Coordinates of C-alpha atoms and ligand atoms in Angstrom, one line a residue:
M1 CA 0.0 0.0 0.0
R2 CA 1.1 3.5 -0.7
I3 CA -0.1 6.5 1.3
D4 CA 0.6 10.1 0.2
V5 CA 0.1 12.8 2.8
L6 CA -0.3 16.4 1.8
T7 CA 0.6 18.8 4.6
I8 CA 2.3 22.1 5.1
F9 CA 3.9 20.7 8.2
P10 CA 5.6 17.5 7.1
G11 CA 7.9 17.7 10.2
I12 CA 5.0 16.8 12.4
L13 CA 4.7 13.4 10.8
E14 CA 8.4 12.7 10.2
G15 CA 9.2 11.4 13.7
F16 CA 6.0 9.3 13.7
L17 CA 6.9 7.6 10.4
N18 CA 10.4 6.7 11.6
G19 CA 9.1 5.0 14.7
S20 CA 6.5 2.5 15.8
I21 CA 4.5 0.1 13.7
V22 CA 4.6 2.4 10.7
R23 CA 8.4 2.1 10.5
I24 CA 8.2 -1.7 10.7
A25 CA 5.5 -1.7 7.9
Q26 CA 7.7 0.4 5.7
E27 CA 10.9 -1.7 6.4
K28 CA 8.9 -4.8 5.5
R29 CA 7.9 -3.0 2.2
L30 CA 4.3 -3.5 3.1
L31 CA 3.7 0.2 3.3
E32 CA 5.2 3.3 1.7
V33 CA 4.2 6.7 3.2
V34 CA 5.2 9.8 1.1
L35 CA 4.9 13.3 2.6
H36 CA 4.2 16.2 0.2
D37 CA 4.6 19.8 1.4
F38 CA 2.0 21.5 -0.7
R39 CA 3.5 24.9 0.2
Q40 CA 6.1 24.0 -2.5
F41 CA 3.3 24.3 -5.0
A42 CA 2.4 27.9 -4.1
L43 CA 2.6 30.3 -7.0
D44 CA 4.0 33.5 -5.4
K45 CA 7.5 34.1 -4.0
H46 CA 6.2 34.0 -0.4
R47 CA 4.7 30.6 -1.0
T48 CA 1.3 31.6 0.3
V49 CA -1.0 28.8 1.1
D50 CA -3.9 30.7 2.8
D51 CA -5.9 33.8 2.4
K52 CA -8.8 35.8 4.0
P53 CA -12.3 34.4 3.5
F54 CA -14.5 36.1 0.9
G55 CA -17.5 37.6 2.7
G56 CA -15.4 38.3 5.8
G57 CA -15.1 36.5 9.1
P58 CA -12.2 35.3 11.3
G59 CA -9.3 33.1 10.3
M60 CA -7.7 32.1 7.1
V61 CA -8.7 29.6 4.4
L62 CA -6.5 27.3 2.5
K63 CA -6.2 28.4 -1.1
P64 CA -7.1 26.1 -3.9
E65 CA -4.0 26.6 -6.2
P66 CA -1.2 24.9 -4.2
I67 CA -3.4 21.9 -3.3
F68 CA -4.7 21.4 -6.9
A69 CA -1.2 21.7 -8.2
C70 CA 0.1 19.2 -5.7
L71 CA -2.7 16.7 -6.4
E72 CA -2.2 17.1 -10.1
A73 CA 1.5 16.3 -9.8
L74 CA 0.7 13.2 -7.7
I75 CA -2.3 11.6 -9.5
A76 CA -1.8 10.5 -13.0
P77 CA -5.1 10.5 -15.0
D78 CA -4.2 7.2 -16.7
Q79 CA -3.7 5.3 -13.4
P80 CA -6.3 3.8 -11.1
A81 CA -7.8 6.6 -9.0
P82 CA -6.5 6.5 -5.4
R83 CA -8.9 6.7 -2.4
M84 CA -8.9 10.3 -1.4
L85 CA -9.4 11.3 2.2
L86 CA -9.7 14.8 3.6
M87 CA -9.1 15.1 7.4
S88 CA -11.8 17.3 8.8
P89 CA -14.0 17.5 11.9
C90 CA -16.9 17.6 9.4
G91 CA -16.2 14.1 8.2
S92 CA -17.8 10.8 9.4
T93 CA -16.1 9.5 12.5
L94 CA -13.4 6.9 12.0
T95 CA -14.3 3.4 13.1
Q96 CA -12.4 0.2 13.2
K97 CA -14.7 -1.1 10.4
R98 CA -13.8 1.8 8.2
V99 CA -10.1 1.3 9.0
R100 CA -10.4 -2.3 8.0
A101 CA -11.9 -1.4 4.7
L102 CA -9.2 1.3 4.0
S103 CA -6.5 -1.3 4.8
K104 CA -7.5 -3.1 1.6
D105 CA -6.8 -0.1 -0.6
E106 CA -3.8 0.0 -2.9
R107 CA -3.3 3.7 -2.7
I108 CA -4.6 6.4 -0.4
V109 CA -4.1 10.2 -0.6
I110 CA -4.7 12.1 2.6
L111 CA -5.1 15.9 2.7
C112 CA -4.4 17.6 6.0
G113 CA -6.0 21.0 6.5
R114 CA -5.0 24.0 8.7
Y115 CA -6.5 27.3 9.6
E116 CA -10.3 27.8 9.3
G117 CA -10.8 25.3 6.5
Y118 CA -10.3 24.6 2.9
D119 CA -11.5 26.6 -0.1
E120 CA -14.8 24.8 -1.0
R121 CA -13.6 24.2 -4.6
I122 CA -11.1 21.6 -3.3
R123 CA -14.1 19.6 -2.1
L124 CA -16.1 20.2 -5.3
A125 CA -13.4 19.2 -7.8
W126 CA -11.9 16.2 -6.1
P127 CA -13.6 13.0 -4.9
F128 CA -12.6 13.4 -1.3
E129 CA -14.2 11.4 1.5
E130 CA -14.1 13.4 4.7
V131 CA -12.8 11.7 7.8
S132 CA -13.0 12.9 11.4
I133 CA -11.3 11.3 14.3
G134 CA -13.9 12.6 16.8
D135 CA -16.3 15.4 17.7
Y136 CA -13.7 17.9 18.7
V137 CA -11.6 20.4 16.8
L138 CA -7.8 20.1 16.4
S139 CA -5.6 22.8 15.0
G140 CA -4.9 20.7 11.9
G141 CA -5.3 17.4 10.1
E142 CA -1.8 16.1 10.8
V143 CA -2.6 14.4 14.1
P144 CA -5.7 12.8 12.6
A145 CA -3.7 11.7 9.6
M146 CA -1.2 9.9 12.0
V147 CA -4.1 8.2 13.8
L148 CA -5.4 7.0 10.4
V149 CA -2.0 5.8 9.1
D150 CA -1.2 4.0 12.4
S151 CA -4.6 2.3 12.5
I152 CA -4.3 1.1 8.9
A153 CA -0.6 0.0 9.1
R154 CA -1.2 -2.4 12.0
L155 CA -3.9 -4.2 9.9
L156 CA -1.7 -4.8 6.9
P157 CA -1.1 -8.6 6.7
G158 CA 2.5 -9.4 7.9
V159 CA 3.0 -6.1 9.8
L160 CA 2.3 -7.5 13.3
G161 CA 3.9 -10.7 14.6
H162 CA 0.6 -12.5 14.8
D163 CA -2.3 -12.8 12.4
L164 CA -4.4 -10.0 13.7
S165 CA -7.1 -10.2 11.1
A166 CA -7.8 -13.9 11.8
L167 CA -8.0 -13.0 15.5
Q168 CA -10.5 -10.2 14.6
D169 CA -12.7 -12.5 12.5
S170 CA -13.0 -14.9 15.4
F171 CA -14.8 -12.3 17.5
E172 CA -18.6 -12.7 17.3
G173 CA -19.8 -9.4 18.5
P174 CA -18.8 -5.8 19.1
L175 CA -16.9 -6.3 22.3
L176 CA -13.9 -4.6 23.9
D177 CA -10.8 -6.6 24.4
H178 CA -10.5 -8.9 27.4
P179 CA -7.9 -8.4 30.2
H180 CA -4.3 -9.6 29.5
Y181 CA -1.7 -10.9 32.0
T182 CA 2.0 -11.8 31.7
R183 CA 4.6 -13.0 34.2
P184 CA 5.0 -12.9 37.1
A185 CA 1.9 -14.9 38.1
D186 CA 2.0 -13.2 41.5
F187 CA 2.8 -9.5 41.5
R188 CA 2.7 -7.8 44.9
G189 CA 0.0 -10.2 46.0
M190 CA -2.1 -9.7 42.9
Q191 CA -2.7 -13.2 41.3
V192 CA -3.2 -14.0 37.7
P193 CA -6.6 -15.8 37.4
D194 CA -6.2 -19.6 37.7
V195 CA -8.0 -20.3 34.5
L196 CA -5.1 -18.7 32.5
L197 CA -2.6 -20.9 34.2
G198 CA -4.5 -24.2 33.7
G199 CA -3.7 -24.8 30.0
D200 CA -7.4 -25.5 29.1
H201 CA -7.8 -23.5 25.9
A202 CA -11.6 -23.8 25.8
K203 CA -11.9 -22.6 29.3
V204 CA -9.5 -19.7 28.6
A205 CA -11.6 -18.7 25.5
S206 CA -14.8 -18.8 27.5
W207 CA -13.3 -16.8 30.4
R208 CA -11.9 -14.2 27.9
H209 CA -15.3 -13.9 26.2
S210 CA -17.2 -13.3 29.5
Q211 CA -14.6 -10.8 30.7
A212 CA -14.8 -8.9 27.4
L213 CA -18.6 -8.9 27.7
E214 CA -18.4 -7.6 31.3
R215 CA -15.9 -4.9 30.4
T216 CA -18.0 -3.8 27.5
R217 CA -21.1 -3.6 29.7
L218 CA -19.2 -1.5 32.2
L219 CA -17.2 0.8 29.9
R220 CA -19.1 1.0 26.6
P221 CA -22.7 -0.2 27.1
D222 CA -23.5 1.7 23.9
L223 CA -21.6 -0.9 21.8
L224 CA -24.0 -3.7 23.1
R225 CA -27.0 -1.6 22.0
G226 CA -25.6 -1.7 18.4
G227 CA -24.7 1.9 18.1
P228 CA -22.8 3.4 15.1
N229 CA -19.4 2.8 16.6
E230 CA -17.7 -0.6 16.4
A231 CA -15.4 -1.8 19.1
P232 CA -11.7 -2.1 18.2
N233 CA -12.1 -5.8 19.0
A234 CA -8.6 -7.1 18.6
G235 CA -5.3 -6.1 20.0
Q236 CA -4.6 -4.3 23.2
V237 CA -7.0 -1.5 24.0
Ligands
ADE301 N1 -9.0 18.6 11.8 C1 -9.4 19.3 12.9 N2 -10.1 18.6 13.7 C2 -10.2 17.3 13.2 C3 -10.8 16.1 13.6 N3 -11.5 16.0 14.8 N4 -10.8 15.1 12.8 C4 -10.1 15.1 11.6 N5 -9.5 16.2 11.2 C5 -9.5 17.3 11.9

């Protein structure tokens, strides 16, 4: 998979790309993330990327020209169209289900906004799907883009040590993860539950399921009512 990220602050993402699961995915050649500073495509000598909104009002709006030029340099008309995602608090909220679907794409282009917003013609001319990471406003799309890239990278087959997707498929319902324990079996008087030490895989599975159910009931009862959000399901949460 290749992910192109358009941002005027590539430095925010650089450290992230060189660490964590995303670095592993890139080293294994399962993922390539390319940063594009669309300020480089600005037309004037000051490399202006924003301007005052027509009609007045506070803040600045991202101009269309640098973003159009950057996208046109990136997307060849004769190649399959990439999925195009625009990070914005106006988008539909990211869920694990959506991340799983995105992890099957060959190529994704992510546009990170800043300031008060984007010139509307960016939305009108390009087939962007808007993605929000939650109902709160951040100062830009870079942090949401990192959230998105991380959540996709860990689902790419071969990135994690174990077959995460198989693990996910084995879950029946929208449950939070069960508790995890490792050595020592006795830590400051707190014991690991006996069932996990007994070696009976069926009993372990049933204990984990009931714990996951209990945890979900306690922490996220909305998930059991079949709300719009889906539990992360697999992995440590
Ligand atoms: N940009 C600013 N806030 C955002 C959010 N909550 N999700 C995605 N992009 C954003």
